[in-house]
Amino acid sequence: MASSPLWGAEEDVLGPVNLHEFEEVAKKKLHKLAYDFIAGGVEDERSLRANFEAYGHWDLVPRVMVDVSKVDTSTKLFGIQMDQPIIIAPTGGKELVMPKADEVVAKAALKMKTVLCSATGARKLIEDGEPLHWWVNGIGQATRQLATDFARRSEDSGAKAIVLTVDNAYQSNRDRNNRNRFDYGMMQGGVPKEGETRKLVNPALAANWQPHTPSLSWDYIDWVRGVSQLPVILKGILAPEDAETAVKRGAAGIVVSNHGGRQLDGVIGTLDALPDVVDAVGGKIPVLMDGGLRRGTDVLKALSLGAKGVLIGRPPLWGLSAYGQAGVERVLWMLGAELKLAMALAGQPSLATINRRLVRKHA
Ligand SMILES: Cc1cc2nc3c(=O)[nH]c(=O)nc-3n(C[C@H](O)[C@H](O)[C@H](O)COP(=O)(O)O)c2cc1C
């Protein structure tokens, strides 16, 4: 097993022993406004809780007497060889944690040889020429011209895929942010200072009805594919019907996601949504998923239900808040190490052996 990025450091003795505990350290270090922005979900946070609860709906049924003296977590996704099937999800607003936060996370991704989803030109965030694998994230553009410009620019700047967020038609109604009088324009204000309050310019209350990409349609995939070789991965699919359409319309992949419980409240937990989406896709394109993954066993359950890989959103931000770049690396390392051990104890020497028979849903 790879050694920990913080091996030998004081944090190794005193620091978090699991991903949950990174959040506790981060919470102590962050301004309330920043903590709430990252931790929070939408409205009553039912979707947020549904993600976590879904892992409790499925039990592992491990196999024994399998030679697991070697366990291989590596995989290849969209042509990219990875040591573990764990990707950094796109997260805006990192500047609330520290200056140049996107750069720090990109360096961690490079060091840990994982794929980074980023809204920013990630190659520019590190030394030019560094072999960082990154996928560009966006919520789409309103016109064909803007979309094709975006695709060309992304391809030129070295992105390996476009991750199109499809669940973000409008700014959602997030009570924690509203209570803190947090306005999205304030994200540019950098790290909030102790005692600082920010003047509310443009509250995100439901009544404000702030459009992001309300006219986004399936044509977007055609637009992009007309001018670029980049695979288009749709992030934010929950319905099997949409998964079928995604395949028909030429999407290269799907991320089963509810935006970490941050867009529509009361939606299905992502692990519970996964099997129907996987069935609808029928192996034609890779299905990934995100939402609430905090343990290696969570990842193993997602893989068992057909995910080819997973994305994590908040945990890298908790790692970043707690210990900077080393914290992000530590989070990725820890989840990968837990996955490897979980696979060993479940009798699964490689990702290829994992299948749906490894889990059962509660009656
Ligand atoms: C602070 C924050 C910002 C986010 N920003 C984006 C974004 O810009 N685009 C996007 O598609 N998803 C965004 N997400 C959602 C994540 O990509 C991901 O779907 C979600 O965080 C996964 O759940 P998890 O945090 O439980 O791992 C954001 C999530 C957080 C926590």
Coordinates of C-alpha atoms and ligand atoms in Angstrom, one line a residue:
M1 CA 0.0 0.0 0.0
A2 CA 1.3 3.4 -0.9
S3 CA 2.6 5.4 2.1
S4 CA 0.6 8.3 3.3
P5 CA 1.5 11.8 2.0
L6 CA 1.6 12.9 5.7
W7 CA 3.5 10.0 6.9
G8 CA 5.7 10.9 9.9
A9 CA 4.1 14.3 10.3
E10 CA 2.5 15.2 13.6
E11 CA -0.9 15.0 11.9
D12 CA -0.3 11.3 11.5
V13 CA -0.5 10.8 15.2
L14 CA -3.1 13.4 16.1
G15 CA -4.9 13.9 12.8
P16 CA -8.0 12.5 11.2
V17 CA -8.3 8.8 10.9
N18 CA -11.1 8.9 8.4
L19 CA -12.7 11.4 5.9
H20 CA -15.4 12.4 8.4
E21 CA -12.8 13.8 10.8
F22 CA -11.3 16.0 8.1
E23 CA -14.5 17.9 8.2
E24 CA -14.3 18.4 11.9
V25 CA -10.8 19.9 11.6
A26 CA -11.9 22.0 8.6
K27 CA -14.9 23.3 10.5
K28 CA -12.7 24.7 13.3
K29 CA -10.4 26.4 10.8
L30 CA -13.0 27.9 8.4
H31 CA -15.1 31.0 8.7
K32 CA -18.7 30.0 9.3
L33 CA -19.8 31.5 6.0
A34 CA -17.2 29.3 4.1
Y35 CA -18.0 26.2 6.1
D36 CA -21.7 26.5 5.6
F37 CA -21.2 27.2 1.9
I38 CA -19.3 24.0 1.5
A39 CA -21.1 21.7 3.9
G40 CA -24.6 22.8 3.1
G41 CA -27.3 21.4 0.9
V42 CA -30.5 22.9 -0.5
E43 CA -33.5 23.8 1.7
D44 CA -34.2 21.1 4.2
E45 CA -31.1 19.1 3.1
R46 CA -33.1 15.9 2.4
S47 CA -31.1 15.3 -0.8
L48 CA -27.9 15.7 1.1
R49 CA -29.0 13.2 3.8
A50 CA -30.4 10.9 1.2
N51 CA -26.9 10.5 -0.3
F52 CA -25.4 9.4 3.0
E53 CA -28.4 7.2 3.9
A54 CA -28.3 5.3 0.6
Y55 CA -25.1 3.6 1.6
G56 CA -27.0 2.1 4.6
H57 CA -29.6 0.7 2.2
W58 CA -27.2 -1.7 0.6
D59 CA -25.1 -4.4 2.4
L60 CA -22.0 -6.0 1.1
V61 CA -22.0 -9.8 0.8
P62 CA -18.3 -10.6 0.8
R63 CA -16.6 -13.6 -0.9
V64 CA -14.0 -15.6 0.9
M65 CA -11.1 -18.0 0.0
V66 CA -10.0 -15.8 -2.8
D67 CA -6.3 -15.0 -3.1
V68 CA -6.2 -11.3 -2.2
S69 CA -2.5 -11.1 -1.4
K70 CA -2.5 -8.5 -4.2
V71 CA -5.3 -6.1 -4.8
D72 CA -5.3 -3.8 -7.8
T73 CA -7.5 -0.7 -7.7
S74 CA -6.3 0.7 -11.0
T75 CA -8.5 1.4 -13.9
K76 CA -8.7 3.2 -17.3
L77 CA -11.4 5.8 -17.8
F78 CA -11.8 7.8 -21.0
G79 CA -8.3 6.7 -22.0
I80 CA -6.7 7.8 -18.8
Q81 CA -4.9 5.2 -16.7
M82 CA -5.6 5.8 -12.9
D83 CA -4.3 4.1 -9.8
Q84 CA -7.7 4.2 -8.2
P85 CA -11.2 5.0 -9.6
I86 CA -11.5 8.2 -7.5
I87 CA -11.8 11.6 -9.2
I88 CA -11.9 15.1 -7.8
A89 CA -15.4 16.5 -8.4
P90 CA -15.8 20.1 -9.6
T91 CA -16.3 22.6 -6.8
G92 CA -16.6 26.3 -7.2
G93 CA -15.8 28.8 -4.4
K94 CA -12.5 27.3 -3.2
E95 CA -11.1 30.8 -2.8
L96 CA -13.2 31.0 0.4
V97 CA -10.8 28.4 1.8
M98 CA -7.5 29.9 0.8
P99 CA -6.0 32.0 -1.9
K100 CA -4.9 30.1 -5.0
A101 CA -7.0 27.2 -3.8
D102 CA -7.6 25.8 -7.3
E103 CA -3.8 25.7 -7.9
V104 CA -3.2 23.9 -4.7
V105 CA -5.9 21.3 -5.5
A106 CA -4.5 20.8 -9.0
K107 CA -1.0 20.1 -7.5
A108 CA -2.5 17.5 -5.2
A109 CA -4.3 15.9 -8.1
L110 CA -1.1 15.8 -10.1
K111 CA 0.8 14.3 -7.2
M112 CA -1.8 11.7 -6.5
K113 CA -2.2 10.9 -10.3
T114 CA -5.9 11.4 -10.2
V115 CA -8.2 13.2 -12.6
L116 CA -9.3 16.7 -11.6
C117 CA -12.6 18.2 -12.7
S118 CA -12.2 21.9 -12.8
A119 CA -14.0 25.0 -14.1
T120 CA -10.7 26.7 -14.4
G121 CA -8.1 26.0 -17.1
A122 CA -6.4 23.5 -14.8
R123 CA -3.3 23.1 -16.9
K124 CA -2.6 26.8 -16.3
L125 CA -2.8 26.2 -12.6
I126 CA 0.4 24.3 -12.5
E127 CA 3.6 24.3 -14.5
D128 CA 2.9 24.1 -18.2
G129 CA 3.7 20.7 -19.5
E130 CA 2.9 18.9 -16.2
P131 CA 1.0 15.7 -17.0
L132 CA -2.1 16.6 -15.1
H133 CA -5.2 14.9 -16.3
W134 CA -8.1 17.3 -16.1
W135 CA -11.7 17.5 -17.3
V136 CA -13.2 20.9 -17.8
N137 CA -16.5 21.5 -16.0
G138 CA -19.2 23.9 -17.0
I139 CA -22.9 24.4 -16.9
G140 CA -23.2 24.9 -20.6
Q141 CA -23.5 28.0 -22.7
A142 CA -26.7 29.5 -24.1
T143 CA -25.9 29.6 -27.8
R144 CA -24.2 27.3 -30.3
Q145 CA -21.5 29.8 -30.9
L146 CA -20.6 30.2 -27.3
A147 CA -20.7 26.4 -26.7
T148 CA -18.4 25.7 -29.7
D149 CA -16.0 28.4 -28.6
F150 CA -15.9 26.9 -25.2
A151 CA -15.3 23.4 -26.5
R152 CA -12.4 24.6 -28.8
R153 CA -10.8 26.6 -26.0
S154 CA -11.1 23.6 -23.6
E155 CA -9.5 21.2 -26.1
D156 CA -6.7 23.7 -26.9
S157 CA -5.9 24.1 -23.2
G158 CA -5.5 20.4 -22.7
A159 CA -8.7 19.2 -21.1
K160 CA -9.4 15.6 -21.8
A161 CA -13.2 15.8 -21.5
I162 CA -16.1 18.2 -20.9
V163 CA -18.1 17.5 -17.8
L164 CA -21.4 19.2 -18.5
T165 CA -23.3 19.9 -15.3
V166 CA -27.0 19.3 -16.3
D167 CA -28.7 19.9 -13.0
N168 CA -28.0 23.6 -12.6
A169 CA -30.7 25.4 -14.6
Y170 CA -31.3 27.9 -11.8
Q171 CA -29.5 28.9 -8.6
S172 CA -30.9 26.8 -5.9
N173 CA -32.4 27.9 -2.6
R174 CA -29.8 27.2 0.1
D175 CA -31.0 28.1 3.5
R176 CA -27.6 28.1 5.2
N177 CA -26.2 30.6 2.6
N178 CA -29.4 32.7 2.8
R179 CA -29.2 32.8 6.6
N180 CA -25.6 33.9 6.4
R181 CA -26.6 36.5 3.9
F182 CA -24.2 34.9 1.6
D183 CA -24.2 36.0 -2.0
Y184 CA -22.5 34.2 -4.8
G185 CA -20.8 37.4 -5.9
M186 CA -19.0 37.3 -2.5
M187 CA -17.1 34.2 -3.6
Q188 CA -14.7 36.5 -5.3
G189 CA -14.0 38.2 -2.0
G190 CA -11.5 35.6 -1.0
V191 CA -11.1 34.1 2.5
P192 CA -13.5 35.8 4.9
K193 CA -11.8 37.4 7.9
E194 CA -12.8 36.8 11.5
G195 CA -15.9 38.7 12.4
E196 CA -16.4 39.7 8.8
T197 CA -19.9 39.9 7.4
R198 CA -20.5 40.5 3.8
K199 CA -23.1 42.8 2.5
L200 CA -25.9 40.9 0.7
V201 CA -26.2 42.3 -2.8
N202 CA -28.2 39.6 -4.5
P203 CA -29.7 37.0 -2.2
A204 CA -30.3 33.5 -3.6
L205 CA -33.7 33.1 -2.1
A206 CA -36.1 31.1 -4.3
A207 CA -38.1 34.3 -5.0
N208 CA -35.1 35.7 -6.8
W209 CA -35.2 33.1 -9.6
Q210 CA -31.6 33.4 -10.7
P211 CA -31.1 31.7 -14.1
H212 CA -27.9 29.7 -14.8
T213 CA -28.6 27.7 -18.0
P214 CA -32.4 27.3 -18.2
S215 CA -32.4 26.6 -21.9
L216 CA -29.8 23.9 -21.9
S217 CA -30.9 21.0 -24.2
W218 CA -29.7 17.7 -25.7
D219 CA -28.5 19.7 -28.7
Y220 CA -25.6 20.9 -26.7
I221 CA -23.9 17.5 -27.2
D222 CA -24.2 17.8 -31.0
W223 CA -22.9 21.4 -30.9
V224 CA -19.8 20.3 -29.1
R225 CA -19.2 17.1 -31.0
G226 CA -19.4 19.1 -34.2
V227 CA -16.2 20.9 -33.4
S228 CA -14.3 18.9 -30.9
Q229 CA -13.1 15.4 -30.1
L230 CA -13.6 15.9 -26.4
P231 CA -15.9 13.4 -24.8
V232 CA -19.0 15.0 -23.2
I233 CA -19.8 13.5 -19.8
L234 CA -23.2 14.6 -18.4
K235 CA -23.1 15.2 -14.6
G236 CA -26.3 15.3 -12.7
I237 CA -28.4 12.4 -14.2
L238 CA -30.7 10.6 -11.9
A239 CA -33.5 9.3 -14.1
P240 CA -33.0 6.2 -16.3
E241 CA -35.0 7.8 -19.1
D242 CA -32.4 10.6 -19.2
A243 CA -29.6 8.1 -19.2
E244 CA -31.1 6.4 -22.2
T245 CA -31.4 9.7 -24.0
A246 CA -27.8 10.6 -23.1
V247 CA -26.6 7.4 -24.8
K248 CA -28.8 8.1 -27.9
R249 CA -27.7 11.7 -28.2
G250 CA -24.0 10.8 -28.0
A251 CA -22.9 11.5 -24.5
A252 CA -19.6 9.7 -23.7
G253 CA -20.4 9.1 -20.1
I254 CA -22.7 9.9 -17.2
V255 CA -22.2 11.0 -13.7
V256 CA -25.1 9.9 -11.5
S257 CA -25.2 12.9 -9.2
N258 CA -27.6 15.3 -7.3
H259 CA -24.9 17.9 -7.0
G260 CA -24.1 16.8 -3.5
G261 CA -27.7 17.6 -2.4
R262 CA -27.2 21.2 -3.5
Q263 CA -29.7 21.7 -6.3
L264 CA -33.2 20.2 -5.9
D265 CA -34.2 19.0 -2.5
G266 CA -36.1 15.8 -1.8
V267 CA -34.4 13.8 -4.6
I268 CA -33.2 10.2 -4.5
G269 CA -29.8 9.4 -3.0
T270 CA -27.3 8.7 -5.7
L271 CA -26.4 5.2 -4.7
D272 CA -30.1 4.3 -4.8
A273 CA -30.4 5.9 -8.3
L274 CA -27.4 4.2 -9.7
P275 CA -28.6 0.6 -10.6
D276 CA -31.5 1.8 -12.7
V277 CA -29.3 4.2 -14.6
V278 CA -26.7 1.5 -15.1
D279 CA -29.4 -0.8 -16.5
A280 CA -30.7 1.9 -18.8
V281 CA -27.2 2.5 -20.2
G282 CA -26.6 -1.2 -20.7
G283 CA -22.8 -0.9 -20.7
K284 CA -22.8 1.4 -23.8
I285 CA -21.0 4.2 -22.0
P286 CA -19.3 4.4 -18.6
V287 CA -21.4 5.5 -15.6
L288 CA -19.7 7.3 -12.8
M289 CA -21.3 8.6 -9.6
D290 CA -20.9 11.0 -6.7
G291 CA -22.5 12.1 -3.5
G292 CA -21.7 11.2 0.1
L293 CA -18.8 8.9 -0.6
R294 CA -16.7 8.9 2.6
R295 CA -15.5 5.4 3.1
G296 CA -13.8 2.8 1.0
T297 CA -16.8 0.6 1.5
D298 CA -19.0 3.3 0.0
V299 CA -16.9 3.3 -3.1
L300 CA -17.0 -0.5 -3.2
K301 CA -20.8 -0.4 -3.1
A302 CA -20.9 2.1 -6.0
L303 CA -18.6 -0.1 -8.0
S304 CA -20.7 -3.2 -7.2
L305 CA -23.8 -1.4 -8.5
G306 CA -22.0 -0.6 -11.8
A307 CA -20.2 2.6 -11.4
K308 CA -16.9 2.6 -13.2
G309 CA -15.5 5.4 -11.0
V310 CA -16.6 7.9 -8.3
L311 CA -16.1 11.6 -7.7
I312 CA -15.7 13.3 -4.4
G313 CA -16.6 16.9 -3.8
R314 CA -16.5 18.0 -0.2
P315 CA -13.7 15.7 1.2
P316 CA -10.9 17.3 -0.8
L317 CA -12.1 20.7 0.3
W318 CA -12.1 19.5 4.0
G319 CA -8.5 18.2 3.4
L320 CA -7.6 21.5 1.8
S321 CA -9.1 23.5 4.7
A322 CA -7.4 21.4 7.3
Y323 CA -3.9 20.9 5.9
G324 CA -3.6 22.5 2.5
Q325 CA -2.2 20.5 -0.4
A326 CA -1.1 17.6 1.9
G327 CA -4.6 17.4 3.2
V328 CA -6.1 17.0 -0.2
E329 CA -3.5 14.3 -1.0
R330 CA -4.2 12.6 2.4
V331 CA -8.0 12.5 1.7
L332 CA -7.4 10.9 -1.7
W333 CA -4.8 8.5 -0.3
M334 CA -7.1 7.5 2.6
L335 CA -10.1 6.8 0.5
G336 CA -8.0 4.8 -1.9
A337 CA -6.4 2.8 0.9
E338 CA -9.8 2.1 2.4
L339 CA -11.1 0.9 -0.9
K340 CA -8.2 -1.4 -1.4
L341 CA -8.6 -3.0 2.1
A342 CA -12.4 -3.3 1.5
M343 CA -11.8 -5.1 -1.8
A344 CA -9.4 -7.4 -0.1
L345 CA -11.8 -8.2 2.8
A346 CA -14.6 -8.7 0.3
G347 CA -12.6 -11.2 -1.8
Q348 CA -12.2 -8.8 -4.8
P349 CA -8.6 -8.7 -6.1
S350 CA -9.4 -6.2 -8.9
L351 CA -12.1 -4.0 -10.2
A352 CA -12.9 -6.5 -12.9
T353 CA -14.2 -9.0 -10.4
I354 CA -16.6 -6.6 -8.7
N355 CA -20.3 -7.0 -9.7
R356 CA -23.8 -6.6 -8.4
R357 CA -23.8 -9.9 -6.5
L358 CA -21.5 -8.3 -4.0
V359 CA -24.4 -6.2 -2.6
R360 CA -28.0 -6.7 -1.5
K361 CA -30.6 -4.1 -0.8
H362 CA -32.4 -4.2 2.5
A363 CA -35.9 -5.6 2.2
Ligands
LIG1 C1 -18.5 23.8 -2.4 C2 -19.0 23.0 -3.6 C3 -19.0 23.6 -4.9 C4 -19.5 22.9 -6.0 N1 -19.5 23.4 -7.2 C5 -19.8 22.7 -8.3 C6 -19.7 23.2 -9.6 O1 -19.2 24.3 -9.8 N2 -20.1 22.4 -10.6 C7 -20.6 21.1 -10.4 O2 -21.0 20.4 -11.3 N3 -20.8 20.6 -9.2 C8 -20.4 21.4 -8.1 N4 -20.5 20.8 -6.8 C9 -21.0 19.5 -6.7 C10 -19.9 18.5 -6.7 O3 -19.2 18.5 -8.0 C11 -20.3 17.0 -6.4 O4 -21.4 16.7 -7.2 C12 -20.7 16.9 -5.0 O5 -20.0 17.7 -4.1 C13 -20.6 15.4 -4.6 O6 -21.0 15.2 -3.3 P1 -20.0 15.1 -2.0 O7 -19.6 16.5 -1.7 O8 -20.8 14.5 -1.0 O9 -18.8 14.3 -2.4 C14 -20.0 21.6 -5.8 C15 -20.0 21.0 -4.5 C16 -19.6 21.7 -3.4 C17 -19.5 21.1 -2.0

